[in-house]
XYZ file of C-alpha atoms in Angstrom:
452
model
C -43.373 48.024 1.617
C -43.975 51.202 2.726
C -46.444 53.718 1.645
C -44.461 56.045 -0.454
C -43.858 52.370 -2.597
C -47.149 51.793 -2.731
C -48.687 55.240 -3.769
C -46.168 54.816 -6.547
C -47.187 51.253 -7.709
C -50.899 52.963 -7.944
C -50.146 55.777 -9.738
C -47.755 54.525 -11.952
C -49.092 50.656 -12.270
C -46.615 49.773 -15.372
C -42.904 50.566 -14.056
C -40.744 49.040 -17.171
C -42.834 51.291 -19.356
C -41.155 54.133 -17.900
C -38.162 52.830 -16.907
C -35.744 54.171 -19.996
C -37.677 57.618 -19.584
C -36.763 57.740 -15.795
C -33.470 55.894 -16.740
C -32.300 59.259 -19.167
C -33.769 62.285 -16.477
C -31.411 60.346 -13.947
C -28.558 59.710 -16.146
C -28.528 63.797 -16.834
C -28.804 64.574 -12.997
C -26.491 62.626 -11.307
C -23.304 60.355 -11.806
C -23.524 56.958 -13.403
C -22.612 55.081 -10.240
C -25.349 56.219 -8.429
C -27.551 54.464 -11.196
C -29.009 51.384 -9.787
C -28.436 48.055 -11.784
C -31.926 48.079 -12.976
C -31.519 51.370 -14.361
C -28.211 50.495 -15.987
C -29.754 48.462 -17.915
C -32.320 50.023 -19.362
C -29.506 52.348 -21.270
C -28.747 51.849 -24.566
C -25.211 50.722 -24.842
C -23.203 53.015 -27.012
C -22.135 51.533 -29.996
C -18.767 53.609 -30.791
C -17.612 52.013 -27.393
C -18.740 48.661 -27.142
C -16.794 45.710 -27.979
C -18.696 42.987 -28.887
C -17.137 39.267 -27.750
C -18.613 36.392 -29.559
C -20.390 33.712 -27.306
C -21.417 30.158 -28.312
C -25.176 29.982 -27.990
C -26.476 26.467 -27.854
C -29.021 25.526 -31.006
C -32.564 25.560 -29.761
C -33.934 22.366 -30.884
C -37.851 21.846 -30.760
C -39.457 18.687 -29.633
C -41.947 16.212 -31.559
C -45.373 17.588 -32.470
C -46.629 15.715 -29.518
C -44.915 17.753 -26.899
C -45.184 21.211 -28.897
C -44.204 23.364 -25.787
C -40.837 21.217 -24.729
C -37.600 22.730 -25.921
C -33.891 21.035 -25.855
C -30.542 22.518 -26.503
C -27.528 20.289 -27.920
C -23.773 21.342 -29.026
C -23.037 22.367 -32.433
C -22.847 19.326 -35.060
C -19.350 17.448 -35.205
C -17.569 17.017 -38.127
C -18.411 13.813 -40.656
C -16.092 11.317 -40.168
C -13.438 10.389 -42.535
C -13.809 8.438 -45.609
C -11.340 5.873 -44.418
C -14.159 4.900 -41.540
C -16.422 3.696 -44.374
C -16.637 0.021 -44.936
C -14.998 -1.608 -48.218
C -17.604 -1.447 -50.346
C -18.597 2.005 -49.696
C -14.909 3.159 -50.871
C -15.242 0.671 -53.803
C -18.670 2.548 -54.773
C -16.506 5.977 -54.389
C -13.112 4.766 -56.550
C -15.085 3.161 -59.430
C -16.404 6.499 -60.223
C -12.911 7.974 -60.354
C -12.007 9.150 -64.021
C -8.980 7.109 -65.106
C -6.503 9.703 -65.615
C -6.894 10.309 -62.310
C -6.032 6.777 -60.779
C -2.601 6.908 -60.882
C -1.825 8.843 -57.627
C -4.937 7.153 -55.418
C -2.436 4.093 -54.737
C -0.441 6.125 -52.772
C -2.920 7.580 -50.522
C -2.603 4.733 -48.496
C -2.451 0.856 -48.317
C -6.274 0.501 -48.117
C -6.830 2.099 -51.451
C -3.739 0.372 -53.021
C -5.633 -2.958 -52.255
C -9.044 -1.842 -53.209
C -7.986 -0.733 -56.511
C -5.958 -3.796 -57.017
C -8.727 -5.766 -56.348
C -10.816 -7.835 -58.356
C -13.945 -6.111 -56.946
C -13.033 -2.923 -58.325
C -12.399 -4.111 -62.183
C -15.733 -6.496 -62.061
C -17.944 -2.716 -61.026
C -16.135 -0.598 -63.500
C -17.180 -3.291 -66.198
C -20.575 -3.327 -64.518
C -20.796 0.530 -65.245
C -19.596 0.201 -69.306
C -16.376 2.490 -68.278
C -13.757 -0.406 -69.319
C -12.534 0.264 -72.901
C -10.950 -1.955 -75.469
C -7.243 -0.050 -75.524
C -4.119 -0.401 -76.772
C -1.301 0.006 -74.597
C 2.060 1.293 -75.629
C 4.881 1.408 -72.822
C 8.290 2.312 -73.839
C 11.395 2.988 -72.074
C 14.232 5.985 -72.626
C 17.181 4.990 -74.787
C 19.357 7.090 -71.551
C 17.677 5.340 -69.239
C 16.111 7.352 -66.129
C 13.474 6.943 -63.228
C 10.502 6.560 -64.976
C 8.892 4.977 -68.410
C 6.264 6.378 -70.678
C 3.134 5.312 -71.959
C 0.297 5.571 -74.416
C -3.265 4.663 -74.067
C -5.302 4.698 -76.872
C -8.636 3.896 -76.372
C -11.175 2.352 -79.159
C -14.699 4.006 -77.968
C -17.286 3.236 -80.444
C -18.645 6.259 -82.320
C -16.039 8.434 -80.568
C -13.108 10.401 -81.587
C -9.834 8.408 -80.908
C -7.139 10.234 -78.623
C -3.441 8.999 -77.181
C -3.388 10.018 -73.482
C 0.751 9.597 -72.651
C 1.706 9.717 -69.129
C 5.358 9.376 -67.552
C 5.596 7.066 -64.240
C 8.325 6.065 -62.234
C 9.795 3.395 -62.201
C 10.335 0.722 -59.266
C 13.634 1.422 -57.577
C 14.589 -2.519 -58.254
C 14.802 -0.895 -61.994
C 16.506 2.067 -61.217
C 19.978 0.941 -62.711
C 18.302 -0.824 -66.015
C 18.704 1.610 -69.210
C 16.952 1.743 -72.109
C 18.499 -1.139 -73.885
C 17.406 -3.413 -71.189
C 13.934 -3.270 -72.561
C 15.301 -1.661 -76.328
C 13.571 -5.021 -77.217
C 11.207 -5.472 -74.979
C 7.962 -7.842 -75.471
C 4.615 -6.439 -73.686
C 1.964 -9.245 -72.964
C -1.396 -8.407 -71.282
C -2.749 -11.062 -68.152
C -5.575 -9.506 -67.199
C -5.373 -5.661 -66.326
C -1.464 -5.993 -65.918
C 0.808 -5.812 -68.716
C 4.575 -7.716 -68.639
C 7.138 -5.805 -70.553
C 9.748 -8.558 -70.382
C 12.855 -7.312 -71.452
C 17.000 -8.649 -71.311
C 17.378 -9.268 -68.072
C 14.382 -7.881 -65.941
C 10.899 -7.514 -66.320
C 8.253 -5.021 -65.576
C 4.848 -5.120 -64.347
C 2.363 -2.500 -65.147
C -1.634 -2.096 -64.014
C -3.468 -0.790 -66.997
C -6.224 0.899 -65.224
C -3.781 2.590 -61.894
C -0.313 2.594 -63.884
C 1.283 1.318 -60.649
C 4.130 -0.739 -61.592
C 6.771 -3.243 -59.846
C 9.875 -5.072 -60.969
C 9.233 -8.961 -61.457
C 11.763 -12.069 -61.970
C 13.984 -12.172 -64.711
C 13.887 -14.291 -67.523
C 16.093 -17.541 -66.629
C 17.956 -17.280 -69.969
C 18.844 -13.504 -71.172
C 16.614 -13.015 -74.712
C 16.851 -9.917 -77.141
C 14.190 -10.289 -80.112
C 12.114 -12.946 -78.849
C 8.425 -14.711 -79.383
C 6.791 -13.964 -76.124
C 2.900 -14.488 -75.686
C -0.137 -15.543 -72.764
C -1.505 -18.881 -73.156
C -3.884 -20.477 -70.289
C -3.295 -17.638 -68.046
C 0.593 -17.470 -67.976
C 3.146 -15.999 -70.280
C 5.795 -17.921 -72.636
C 8.843 -16.862 -74.235
C 11.058 -18.628 -76.914
C 14.095 -17.451 -78.978
C 16.143 -14.885 -78.879
C 19.016 -16.445 -77.616
C 21.833 -18.638 -79.420
C 22.726 -20.340 -75.908
C 19.524 -22.222 -75.244
C 16.400 -23.289 -77.249
C 14.344 -23.447 -74.176
C 10.972 -22.217 -73.840
C 10.279 -20.241 -70.374
C 7.266 -20.380 -68.513
C 6.154 -17.501 -66.112
C 3.330 -18.054 -63.346
C 2.776 -14.586 -62.335
C 0.975 -16.472 -59.196
C 4.120 -17.395 -58.058
C 6.491 -14.517 -60.037
C 8.510 -17.650 -61.389
C 9.758 -19.056 -64.626
C 10.792 -22.251 -65.710
C 11.595 -24.417 -68.578
C 8.698 -26.522 -69.764
C 10.301 -27.294 -73.436
C 13.083 -26.855 -76.237
C 12.175 -25.159 -79.687
C 12.971 -26.879 -82.351
C 14.859 -24.116 -83.586
C 16.774 -21.631 -81.838
C 15.338 -18.265 -83.695
C 16.302 -14.229 -83.332
C 14.048 -11.833 -84.058
C 11.058 -13.519 -84.561
C 7.450 -12.980 -83.194
C 5.249 -14.255 -81.003
C 1.349 -15.230 -80.239
C -0.813 -17.169 -78.604
C -3.927 -18.202 -80.046
C -6.320 -21.257 -79.051
C -4.050 -22.961 -76.454
C -1.089 -22.948 -79.189
C 2.233 -20.872 -78.584
C 3.323 -19.657 -82.440
C 7.044 -18.522 -82.662
C 7.222 -17.157 -86.461
C 9.246 -15.370 -88.578
C 13.177 -14.486 -87.686
C 16.949 -16.243 -88.829
C 18.026 -19.423 -87.113
C 21.114 -19.070 -84.754
C 23.497 -21.369 -82.967
C 26.473 -21.275 -80.787
C 28.525 -20.198 -83.495
C 26.321 -17.465 -85.129
C 23.628 -17.773 -88.318
C 23.604 -20.162 -90.451
C 22.789 -18.364 -93.895
C 21.165 -21.576 -95.135
C 18.743 -21.598 -93.001
C 17.754 -17.412 -92.572
C 15.592 -18.070 -95.676
C 13.700 -20.851 -94.493
C 12.853 -19.797 -91.004
C 11.786 -16.252 -92.118
C 8.347 -17.286 -93.716
C 7.924 -20.479 -91.288
C 5.791 -21.034 -88.030
C 6.963 -23.282 -84.759
C 3.662 -24.302 -82.828
C 3.474 -25.573 -79.040
C 0.333 -26.749 -77.948
C 0.909 -26.015 -74.414
C -1.340 -28.359 -73.085
C 0.201 -31.393 -74.493
C 3.869 -30.521 -75.005
C 3.799 -31.440 -78.729
C 4.993 -29.327 -81.475
C 3.897 -28.404 -84.750
C 5.338 -27.031 -87.860
C 2.534 -25.420 -89.870
C 2.904 -24.758 -93.508
C 5.154 -21.779 -94.506
C 4.298 -18.413 -95.223
C 2.623 -18.302 -99.103
C 5.009 -16.404 -101.744
C 8.036 -16.596 -99.431
C 7.272 -13.471 -97.245
C 9.436 -12.708 -93.956
C 7.191 -12.521 -90.877
C 7.457 -9.252 -88.977
C 4.720 -9.307 -86.491
C 2.137 -11.611 -85.045
C -0.814 -11.826 -83.277
C -3.460 -13.566 -81.707
C -7.129 -13.143 -81.711
C -9.438 -16.140 -80.393
C -8.534 -18.841 -81.877
C -6.640 -17.634 -85.098
C -2.937 -16.446 -85.734
C -2.492 -13.343 -87.541
C 0.710 -12.435 -89.655
C 2.106 -9.307 -91.282
C 5.012 -10.636 -93.438
C 7.963 -8.125 -95.703
C 8.354 -8.676 -99.233
C 10.998 -6.830 -99.551
C 8.982 -4.246 -101.686
C 5.586 -4.787 -99.901
C 3.521 -5.662 -96.690
C 0.853 -8.657 -96.974
C -1.411 -9.731 -94.772
C -2.372 -13.374 -93.142
C -4.509 -15.165 -91.384
C -3.814 -18.960 -90.039
C -6.361 -21.297 -88.401
C -4.964 -24.503 -86.507
C -7.956 -26.316 -85.900
C -8.876 -28.409 -82.715
C -6.582 -31.087 -83.036
C -2.735 -30.840 -81.586
C 0.597 -32.018 -82.874
C 0.721 -32.940 -86.367
C -3.160 -31.919 -86.368
C -2.198 -28.278 -86.706
C -0.181 -28.761 -89.678
C -3.320 -31.091 -91.341
C -6.068 -28.931 -89.823
C -5.169 -25.350 -90.795
C -4.200 -23.068 -93.608
C -3.045 -19.347 -94.795
C -5.787 -17.019 -95.574
C -4.707 -14.044 -97.168
C -6.299 -10.725 -96.141
C -5.902 -6.823 -97.310
C -2.605 -5.766 -97.121
C -1.969 -2.809 -94.484
C -1.732 0.179 -96.160
C 1.593 1.739 -96.054
C 3.117 5.639 -97.072
C 4.961 5.822 -100.412
C 8.221 5.020 -100.289
C 8.235 3.462 -96.543
C 8.784 -0.255 -97.781
C 11.189 -1.024 -100.194
C 15.168 -2.126 -100.370
C 16.771 -0.136 -97.867
C 14.145 0.343 -95.495
C 13.691 -1.447 -92.291
C 10.239 -2.040 -90.739
C 9.789 -3.177 -87.811
C 5.491 -3.504 -86.864
C 4.310 -4.518 -83.479
C 0.592 -6.305 -83.089
C -1.520 -6.717 -80.781
C -5.629 -8.157 -80.652
C -8.101 -5.589 -78.772
C -10.909 -7.406 -77.417
C -11.744 -10.183 -80.174
C -12.849 -7.476 -83.121
C -9.852 -5.833 -83.816
C -6.020 -6.299 -84.372
C -3.674 -3.341 -84.400
C -0.507 -2.487 -85.499
C 2.086 0.069 -84.928
C 4.047 0.769 -87.583
C 7.857 2.332 -87.904
C 10.012 2.741 -91.362
C 13.371 3.412 -91.150
C 16.461 3.405 -93.362
C 18.783 0.643 -93.543
C 22.811 2.219 -92.516
C 24.682 2.636 -95.499
C 21.839 3.208 -97.996
C 20.350 6.105 -99.877
C 18.492 7.516 -97.533
C 17.376 10.633 -99.585
C 14.624 8.763 -101.263
C 12.898 6.974 -97.933
C 9.956 7.760 -96.383
C 10.795 7.208 -93.007
C 7.935 7.600 -89.990
C 7.457 6.455 -86.854
C 4.279 4.809 -84.345
C 1.920 4.715 -87.044
C -0.979 3.216 -86.286
C -3.528 0.683 -88.123
C -6.014 -0.973 -86.822
C -7.541 -4.191 -88.861
C -11.740 -4.766 -88.488
C -12.011 -8.178 -88.463
C -16.213 -8.357 -89.577
C -15.122 -5.708 -92.068
C -12.150 -7.041 -93.779
C -10.756 -3.127 -93.527
C -7.963 -1.621 -92.268
C -8.317 1.983 -90.787
C -5.866 4.643 -89.579
C -5.764 5.633 -85.694
C -4.014 8.533 -83.803
C -0.397 8.203 -84.249
C 1.722 7.397 -81.218
C 3.812 10.201 -80.392
C 7.849 10.582 -80.498
C 9.762 8.537 -78.716
C 7.264 5.105 -78.868
C 9.371 3.735 -82.219
C 10.522 1.066 -80.097
C 7.473 1.016 -77.712
C 5.727 -2.736 -76.511
C 2.327 -2.818 -77.395
C -0.143 -4.902 -75.725
C -4.581 -5.032 -76.094
C -5.828 -4.050 -72.749
C -9.543 -3.159 -71.072
C -9.059 -0.285 -68.667
């Protein structure tokens, strides 16, 4: 250090404090190139000529209290992992909380989502959280064909207003060629969360929770206006064909039909129900390869054939009292419920077949008359055709979807046609009540009781 520098240090012991002032004086008296780097660093930048360039800075992280003077640096946080990296149980917890109205698109997200939504664990979790409610599911395929089918869902929530949820879902590619006539008189049968829509030469399987649909094996014999019901986790169909008296059984695990018995009578326009391990085939007219027999038409209208599935034995319970014609049937628990038409009025009956089998069904049971379903004035009478689709909802409710129309050729001016009227019968209270009607277009809908 020379003498001049020593004198400067003694005269001004803090040169950094005076650096901005010295730099400003130098900037006024000389060119900027002559200013040293130290002085230029002390001159404030001109905001009008400054261009800011963002530079990522490390984020300081203070070490624990044991080492307060230590500071480390890390890179910015990484994005969270995708949901697909989560284990199945956590993904199930997320899917269970999705409202049912938002479930239909989820199976198309990925194969993993589809498998989890179709699993039994998904159903059990929703039931454990009280997210499943007894419901009526109505399925309808347009009479004009098309690539979609419609479903209407009616929830029976206690102490809550009932609303009908309607949605249109695509048909499986294998059934796109099927017109509405294939499912015009289809029967809906529920097995767990799945509803099978059995038509004339085609079967559609629909997941009641997600709406996912796929084609299944058709019946061995084409049928129309036949009886269908679930007994013991399998589906049974009978009647609806003049070619055969065969009763077919469907195994959903194998997706295959097989003949298990021959019905004592070939019925057309009959109704089916399953209760207490028994398949009931009720109503209709007796037909043969040569056509209908007028002599037997009256007898079959109020008669019932019962097949004890485990033993394969048939029985013929007592005919319906009053000579009514069975127009609808369903099973709840061990009981069979039927709605009968008496030309100018309807009646409602319950049958209990007892615990026996074979001919014991006739001796151990009996018909009990219940409150008749309330119908609009003029809807039941001569010249009117009434269609009833019945389904059991849980073990406490019977539902009946009513439709009435004037028979062709009769005077329709005095008639009161309607369609999609939903009536519910409280088994414990013994009373009918009115539920929201199904929307237009569900006149020929097939109905089943589900939990979703």
